[in-house]
XYZ file of C-alpha atoms in Angstrom:
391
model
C -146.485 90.971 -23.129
C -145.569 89.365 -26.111
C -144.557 91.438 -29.909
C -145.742 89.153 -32.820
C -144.372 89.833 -36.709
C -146.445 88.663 -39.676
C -145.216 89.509 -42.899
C -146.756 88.877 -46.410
C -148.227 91.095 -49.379
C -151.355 91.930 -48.259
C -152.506 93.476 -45.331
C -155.491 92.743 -44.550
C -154.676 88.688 -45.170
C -152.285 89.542 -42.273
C -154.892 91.268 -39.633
C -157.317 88.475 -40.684
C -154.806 85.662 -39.689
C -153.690 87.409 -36.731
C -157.581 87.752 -35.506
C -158.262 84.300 -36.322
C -155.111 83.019 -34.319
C -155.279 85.189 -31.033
C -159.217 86.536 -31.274
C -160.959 89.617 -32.853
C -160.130 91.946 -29.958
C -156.117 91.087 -30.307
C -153.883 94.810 -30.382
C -152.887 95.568 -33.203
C -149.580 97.979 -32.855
C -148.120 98.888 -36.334
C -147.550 97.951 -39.430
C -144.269 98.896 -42.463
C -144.550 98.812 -46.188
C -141.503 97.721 -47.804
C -140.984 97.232 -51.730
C -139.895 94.486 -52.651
C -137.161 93.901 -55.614
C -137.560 92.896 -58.982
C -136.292 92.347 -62.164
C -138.158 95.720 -63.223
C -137.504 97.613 -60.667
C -140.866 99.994 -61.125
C -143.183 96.446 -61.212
C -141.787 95.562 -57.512
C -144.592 94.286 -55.080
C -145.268 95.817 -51.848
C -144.671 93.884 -48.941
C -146.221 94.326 -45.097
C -144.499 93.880 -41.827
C -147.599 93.584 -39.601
C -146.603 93.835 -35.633
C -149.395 92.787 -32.910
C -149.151 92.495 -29.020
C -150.174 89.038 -27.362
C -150.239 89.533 -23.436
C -148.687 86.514 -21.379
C -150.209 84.965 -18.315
C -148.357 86.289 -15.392
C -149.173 84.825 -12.049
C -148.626 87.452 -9.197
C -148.907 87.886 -5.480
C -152.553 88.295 -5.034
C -153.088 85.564 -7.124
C -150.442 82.784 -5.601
C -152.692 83.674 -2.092
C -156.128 82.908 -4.190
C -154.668 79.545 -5.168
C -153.810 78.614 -1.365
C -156.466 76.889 1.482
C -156.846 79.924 3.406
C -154.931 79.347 6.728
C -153.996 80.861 9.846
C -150.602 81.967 8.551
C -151.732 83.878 5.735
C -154.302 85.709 8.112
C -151.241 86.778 10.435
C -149.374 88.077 7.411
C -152.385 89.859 6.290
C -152.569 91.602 9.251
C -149.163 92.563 9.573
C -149.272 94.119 6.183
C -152.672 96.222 7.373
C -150.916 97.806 10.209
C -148.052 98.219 8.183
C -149.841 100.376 5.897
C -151.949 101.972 9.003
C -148.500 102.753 10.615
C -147.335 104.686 7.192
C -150.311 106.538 6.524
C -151.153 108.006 9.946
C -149.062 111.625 9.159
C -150.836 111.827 5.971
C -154.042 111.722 7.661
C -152.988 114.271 10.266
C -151.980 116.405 7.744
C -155.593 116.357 5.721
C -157.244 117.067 9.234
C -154.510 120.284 9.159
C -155.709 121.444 5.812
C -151.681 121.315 4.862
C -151.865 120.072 1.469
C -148.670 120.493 0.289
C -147.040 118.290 2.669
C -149.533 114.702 1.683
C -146.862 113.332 -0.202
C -143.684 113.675 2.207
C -143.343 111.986 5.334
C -142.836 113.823 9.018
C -138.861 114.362 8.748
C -139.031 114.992 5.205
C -142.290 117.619 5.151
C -139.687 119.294 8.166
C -136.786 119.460 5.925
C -138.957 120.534 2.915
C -140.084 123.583 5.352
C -136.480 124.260 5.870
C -135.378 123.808 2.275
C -137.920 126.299 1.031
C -137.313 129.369 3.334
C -133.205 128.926 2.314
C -134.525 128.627 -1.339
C -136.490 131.671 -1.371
C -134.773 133.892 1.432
C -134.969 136.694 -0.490
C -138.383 136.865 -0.780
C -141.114 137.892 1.823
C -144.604 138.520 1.621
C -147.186 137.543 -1.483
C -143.983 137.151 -3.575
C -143.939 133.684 -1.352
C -147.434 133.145 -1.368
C -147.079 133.427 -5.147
C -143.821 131.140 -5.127
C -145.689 128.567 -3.074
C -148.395 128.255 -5.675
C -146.259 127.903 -8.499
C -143.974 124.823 -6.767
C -147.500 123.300 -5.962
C -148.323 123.793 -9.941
C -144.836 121.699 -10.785
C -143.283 125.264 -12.129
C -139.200 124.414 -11.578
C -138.081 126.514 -8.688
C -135.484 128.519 -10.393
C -137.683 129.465 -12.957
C -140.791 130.105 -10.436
C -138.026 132.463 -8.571
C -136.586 134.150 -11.556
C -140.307 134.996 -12.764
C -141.664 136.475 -9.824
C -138.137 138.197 -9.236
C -139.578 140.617 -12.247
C -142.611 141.740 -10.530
C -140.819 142.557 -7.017
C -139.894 145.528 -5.485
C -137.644 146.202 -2.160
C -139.857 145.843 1.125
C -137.542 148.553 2.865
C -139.057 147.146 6.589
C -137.895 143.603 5.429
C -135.288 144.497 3.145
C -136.595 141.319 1.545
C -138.700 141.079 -2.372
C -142.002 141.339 -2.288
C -144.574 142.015 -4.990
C -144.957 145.301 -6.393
C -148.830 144.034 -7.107
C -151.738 143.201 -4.980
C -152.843 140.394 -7.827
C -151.124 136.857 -8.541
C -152.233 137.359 -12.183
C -150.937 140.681 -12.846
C -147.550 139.772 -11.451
C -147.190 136.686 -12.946
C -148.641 138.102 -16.650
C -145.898 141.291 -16.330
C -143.282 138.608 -16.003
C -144.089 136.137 -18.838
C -144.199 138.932 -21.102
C -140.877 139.419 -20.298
C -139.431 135.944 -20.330
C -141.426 134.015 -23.268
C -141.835 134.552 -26.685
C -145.089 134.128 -28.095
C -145.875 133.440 -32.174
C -149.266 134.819 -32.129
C -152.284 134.151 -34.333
C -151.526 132.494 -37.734
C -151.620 135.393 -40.262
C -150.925 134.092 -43.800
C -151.438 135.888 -47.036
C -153.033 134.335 -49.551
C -150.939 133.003 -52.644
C -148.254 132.825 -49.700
C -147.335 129.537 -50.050
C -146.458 128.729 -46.735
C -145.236 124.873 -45.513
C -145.700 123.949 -42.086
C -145.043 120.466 -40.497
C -145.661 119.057 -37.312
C -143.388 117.096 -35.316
C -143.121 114.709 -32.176
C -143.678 111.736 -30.019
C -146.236 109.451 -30.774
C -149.460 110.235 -29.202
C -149.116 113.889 -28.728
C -152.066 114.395 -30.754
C -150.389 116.143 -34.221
C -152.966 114.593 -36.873
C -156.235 115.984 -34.424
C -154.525 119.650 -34.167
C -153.184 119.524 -37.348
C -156.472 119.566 -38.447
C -157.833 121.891 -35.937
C -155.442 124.700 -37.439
C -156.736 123.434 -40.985
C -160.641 124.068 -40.348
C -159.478 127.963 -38.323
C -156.967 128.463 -42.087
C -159.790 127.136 -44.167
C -163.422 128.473 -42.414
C -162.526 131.582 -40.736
C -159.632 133.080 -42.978
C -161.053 131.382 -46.520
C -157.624 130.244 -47.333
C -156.720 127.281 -49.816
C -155.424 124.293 -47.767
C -153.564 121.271 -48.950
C -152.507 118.196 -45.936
C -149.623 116.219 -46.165
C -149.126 112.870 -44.342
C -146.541 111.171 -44.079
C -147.148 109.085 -41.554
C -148.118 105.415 -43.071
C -146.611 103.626 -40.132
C -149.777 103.664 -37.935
C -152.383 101.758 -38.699
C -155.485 103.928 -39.430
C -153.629 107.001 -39.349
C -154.165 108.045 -43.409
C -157.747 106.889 -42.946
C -158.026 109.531 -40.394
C -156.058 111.764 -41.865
C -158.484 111.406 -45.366
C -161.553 111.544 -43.807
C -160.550 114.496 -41.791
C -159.634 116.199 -45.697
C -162.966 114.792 -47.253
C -164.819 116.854 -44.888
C -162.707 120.251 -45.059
C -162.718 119.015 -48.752
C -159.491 119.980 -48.833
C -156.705 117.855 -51.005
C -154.731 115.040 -49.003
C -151.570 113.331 -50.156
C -149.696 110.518 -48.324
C -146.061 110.329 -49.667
C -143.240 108.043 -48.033
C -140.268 109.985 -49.304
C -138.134 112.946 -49.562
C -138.863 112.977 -53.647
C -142.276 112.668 -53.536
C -142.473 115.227 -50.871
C -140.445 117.636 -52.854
C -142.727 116.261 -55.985
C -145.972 117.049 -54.160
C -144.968 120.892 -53.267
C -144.080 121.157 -56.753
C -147.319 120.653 -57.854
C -149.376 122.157 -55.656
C -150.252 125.425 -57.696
C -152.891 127.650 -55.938
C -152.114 126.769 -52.580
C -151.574 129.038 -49.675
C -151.054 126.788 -46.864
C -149.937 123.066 -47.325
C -150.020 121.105 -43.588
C -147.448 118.162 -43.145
C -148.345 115.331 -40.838
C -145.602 113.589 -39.704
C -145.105 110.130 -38.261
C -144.776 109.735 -34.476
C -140.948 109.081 -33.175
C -139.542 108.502 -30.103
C -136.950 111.184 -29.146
C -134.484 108.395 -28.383
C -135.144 106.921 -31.944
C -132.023 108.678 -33.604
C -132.625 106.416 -37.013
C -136.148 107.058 -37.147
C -135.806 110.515 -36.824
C -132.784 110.915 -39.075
C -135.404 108.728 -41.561
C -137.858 111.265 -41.062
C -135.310 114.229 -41.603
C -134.563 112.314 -44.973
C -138.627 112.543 -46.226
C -139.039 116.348 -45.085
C -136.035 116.779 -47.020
C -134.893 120.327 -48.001
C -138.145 121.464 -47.476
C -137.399 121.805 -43.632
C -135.448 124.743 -44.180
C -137.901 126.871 -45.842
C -141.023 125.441 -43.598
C -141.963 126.119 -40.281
C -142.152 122.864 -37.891
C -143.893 122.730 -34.758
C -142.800 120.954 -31.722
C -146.040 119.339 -30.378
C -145.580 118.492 -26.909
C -148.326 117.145 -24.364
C -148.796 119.055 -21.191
C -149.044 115.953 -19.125
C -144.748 115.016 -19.871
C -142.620 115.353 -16.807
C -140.677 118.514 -17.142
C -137.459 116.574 -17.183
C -138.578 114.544 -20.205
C -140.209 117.273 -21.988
C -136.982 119.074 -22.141
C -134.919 115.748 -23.000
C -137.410 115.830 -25.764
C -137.299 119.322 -27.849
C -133.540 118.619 -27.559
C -133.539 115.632 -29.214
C -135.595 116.753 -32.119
C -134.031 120.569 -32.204
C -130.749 118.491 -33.422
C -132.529 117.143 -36.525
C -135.043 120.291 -36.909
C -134.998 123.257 -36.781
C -138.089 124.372 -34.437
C -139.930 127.181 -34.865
C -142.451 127.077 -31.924
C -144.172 124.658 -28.940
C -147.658 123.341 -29.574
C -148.992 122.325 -26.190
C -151.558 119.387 -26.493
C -153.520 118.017 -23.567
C -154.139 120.478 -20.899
C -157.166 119.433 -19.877
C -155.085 116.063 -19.151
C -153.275 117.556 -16.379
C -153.308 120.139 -13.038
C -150.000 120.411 -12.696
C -149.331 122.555 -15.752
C -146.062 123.876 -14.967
C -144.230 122.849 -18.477
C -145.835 125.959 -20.076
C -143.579 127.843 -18.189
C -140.382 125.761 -18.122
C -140.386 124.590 -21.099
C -140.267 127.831 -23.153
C -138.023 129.214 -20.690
C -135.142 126.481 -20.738
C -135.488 126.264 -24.388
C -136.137 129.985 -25.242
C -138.317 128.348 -28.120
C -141.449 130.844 -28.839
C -144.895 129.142 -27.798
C -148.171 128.846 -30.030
C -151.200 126.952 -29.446
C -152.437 124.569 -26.761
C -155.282 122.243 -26.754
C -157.568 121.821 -24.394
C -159.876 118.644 -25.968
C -160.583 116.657 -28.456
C -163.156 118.490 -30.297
C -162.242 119.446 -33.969
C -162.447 122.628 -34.438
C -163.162 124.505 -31.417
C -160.800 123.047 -28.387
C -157.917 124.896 -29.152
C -156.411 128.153 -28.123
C -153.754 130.492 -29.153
C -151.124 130.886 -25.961
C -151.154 134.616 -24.553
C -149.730 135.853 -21.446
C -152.562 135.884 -19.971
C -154.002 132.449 -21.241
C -151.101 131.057 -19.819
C -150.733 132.555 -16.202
C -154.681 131.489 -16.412
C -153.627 127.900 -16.644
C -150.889 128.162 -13.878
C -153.385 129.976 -11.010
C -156.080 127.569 -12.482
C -158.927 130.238 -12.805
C -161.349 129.857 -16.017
C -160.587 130.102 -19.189
């Protein structure tokens, strides 16, 4: 694909010309306002930096062979490639005839060493307390963690002289240990004339504007509290729209700022508030400018304000911990908001994540639906998730 920059002082001049030079439907990635300098400083124009993708023709494999006279050689290397694939995918299908799931994705020697890897891993443990370990690797829970967490509902088997549960139920053993190893913030419970600031942070497409607003509508119908939102993310195109309409029908007061002054302007001035909401921009954890930009328009305020650390529950546990700390260096979290469960089977970052970070959990979403799909994290809720029984 190809990136595209327009630039001029108005923005929709911009989208028009790119529409009328690559078609209606062309993707449209982001846009930046910049002021522009003048001999009176205050009369400066604004001026857009529109960015748009344009793919590129790529001619691959598949369609090199379309543009050829079909041919006895091609049928021969056709063929070839069919057993090929017949050849690699006979153990899989012996293994779906066995039932043994949790060997589909590993080849003969290496489901064999896998076998052997485990029982070394978890030698300690006999019983349900492996039956319990099993089910956790299979939910992408990191093995040291899955071991240290059933370690705290085990007892000595005196016959075995091995660990094994002290609990006939998966749920009760696996609820007694997160109780012990995660911290939990609980419900929101703010007075009113409390005045309480709290921003949400992360990578882009996390969902933070949706749940932002999901915690608005609980604040606002169910505990009658006075509700001001914050964006400050005019990056994305459509994002204040959203953000606006979503305050229209709460009607609820919305301000878009894009800096530290205004910011500290707009809390100034909010009299009568109990809760103000900040939406913030989506960075990439590798971004250090953009992020140090973003420390610059929160400002002060971030050490008086919570911020929550929305992460979605489909990340690879590797690069959800790369990225709470990333952003713990510039903020200073004060929980995980886990977005997107419904996204995912393998749910295992709600237990690694909080563990390895020892960062207290909150919320989690499980849709799209504003108000109603999302959930404060319990114990229980969250060893739910993990054995996958209903919610």
């Amino acid at each position: 694909m190809e990136i595209v920059k327009y630039e001029g002082n108005n923005l929709d001049e911009l989208i028009t010309q790119a529409k009328r030079e690559y078609g209606k439907d062309v993707k449209i990635i982001s846009y930046e306002v910049m002021n522009e300098r003048g001999f009176i400083p205050f009369l400066g124009k604004k001026r857009y930096a529109l960015f748009i993708q344009v793919p590129t023709q790529e001619e691959g494999f598949f369609d090199v062979l379309a543009k050829e006279e079909k041919n006895e050689e091609i049928d021969k290397f056709l063929e070839k490639i069919e057993k090929m694939i017949d050849k690699k995918i006979e153990p899989l299908k012996n293994a779906i005839v066995k039932g043994d799931s949790a060997l589909l994705d590993l080849p003969a020697h290496a489901a064999q060493n896998s076998k052997l890897d485990f029982a070394q891993e978890f030698k300690e443990f006999t019983g349900d307390a492996l039956d319990l370990i099993r089910l956790l690797l299979k939910k992408d829970v990191d093995p040291k963690v899955a071991k240290m967490l059933v370690k705290e509902s085990c007892g000595l088997d005196i016959d075995a002289n091995k660990f094994d549960l002290n609990t006939s139920f998966f749920k009760e053993a696996l609820v007694n240990a997160i109780e012990k190893k995660i911290k939990f913030k609980g419900p929101l419970k703010i007075q009113k004339g409390a005045f309480k600031v709290i921003s949400f942070v992360g990578p882009t497409g996390v969902g933070k504007t949706t749940n932002l607003f999901k915690i608005a509508s609980e604040l606002v119908l169910n505990q009658k509290l006075k509700i001001a939102v914050i964006s400050i993310d005019t990056f994305k195109v459509g994002a204040i729209q959203q953000a606006r309409s979503f305050s229209n029908i709460l009607n609820i007061p919305f301000f878009a700022i894009t800096d530290s002054k205004n910011l500290k302007k707009t809390l100034q001035n909010l009299s009568g508030i109990d809760v103000v909401l900040i939406d913030t921009v989506g960075r990439s954890h590798y971004d250090y400018w953009r992020l140090g930009e973003m420390k610059e328009i929160l400002g002060s305020g971030s050490d008086f304000m919570d911020i929550s650390l929305v992460i979605s529950c489909n990340y690879k546990n590797s690069e959800a911990i790369e990225i709470v700390n990333r952003y713990r260096t510039f903020f200073p979290i004060s929980d995980i908001f886990f977005t997107k469960i419904d996204e995912t089977y393998k749910p295992g970052i709600l237990l690694n994540l909080p563990i390895k970070t020892d960062i207290p959990v909150s919320f989690i979403s499980t849709g799209q639906k504003v108000p109603e799909d999302i959930r404060i994290l319990t114990p229980e809720r969250m060893a739910n998730y993990i054995l996958g029984e209903s919610l």
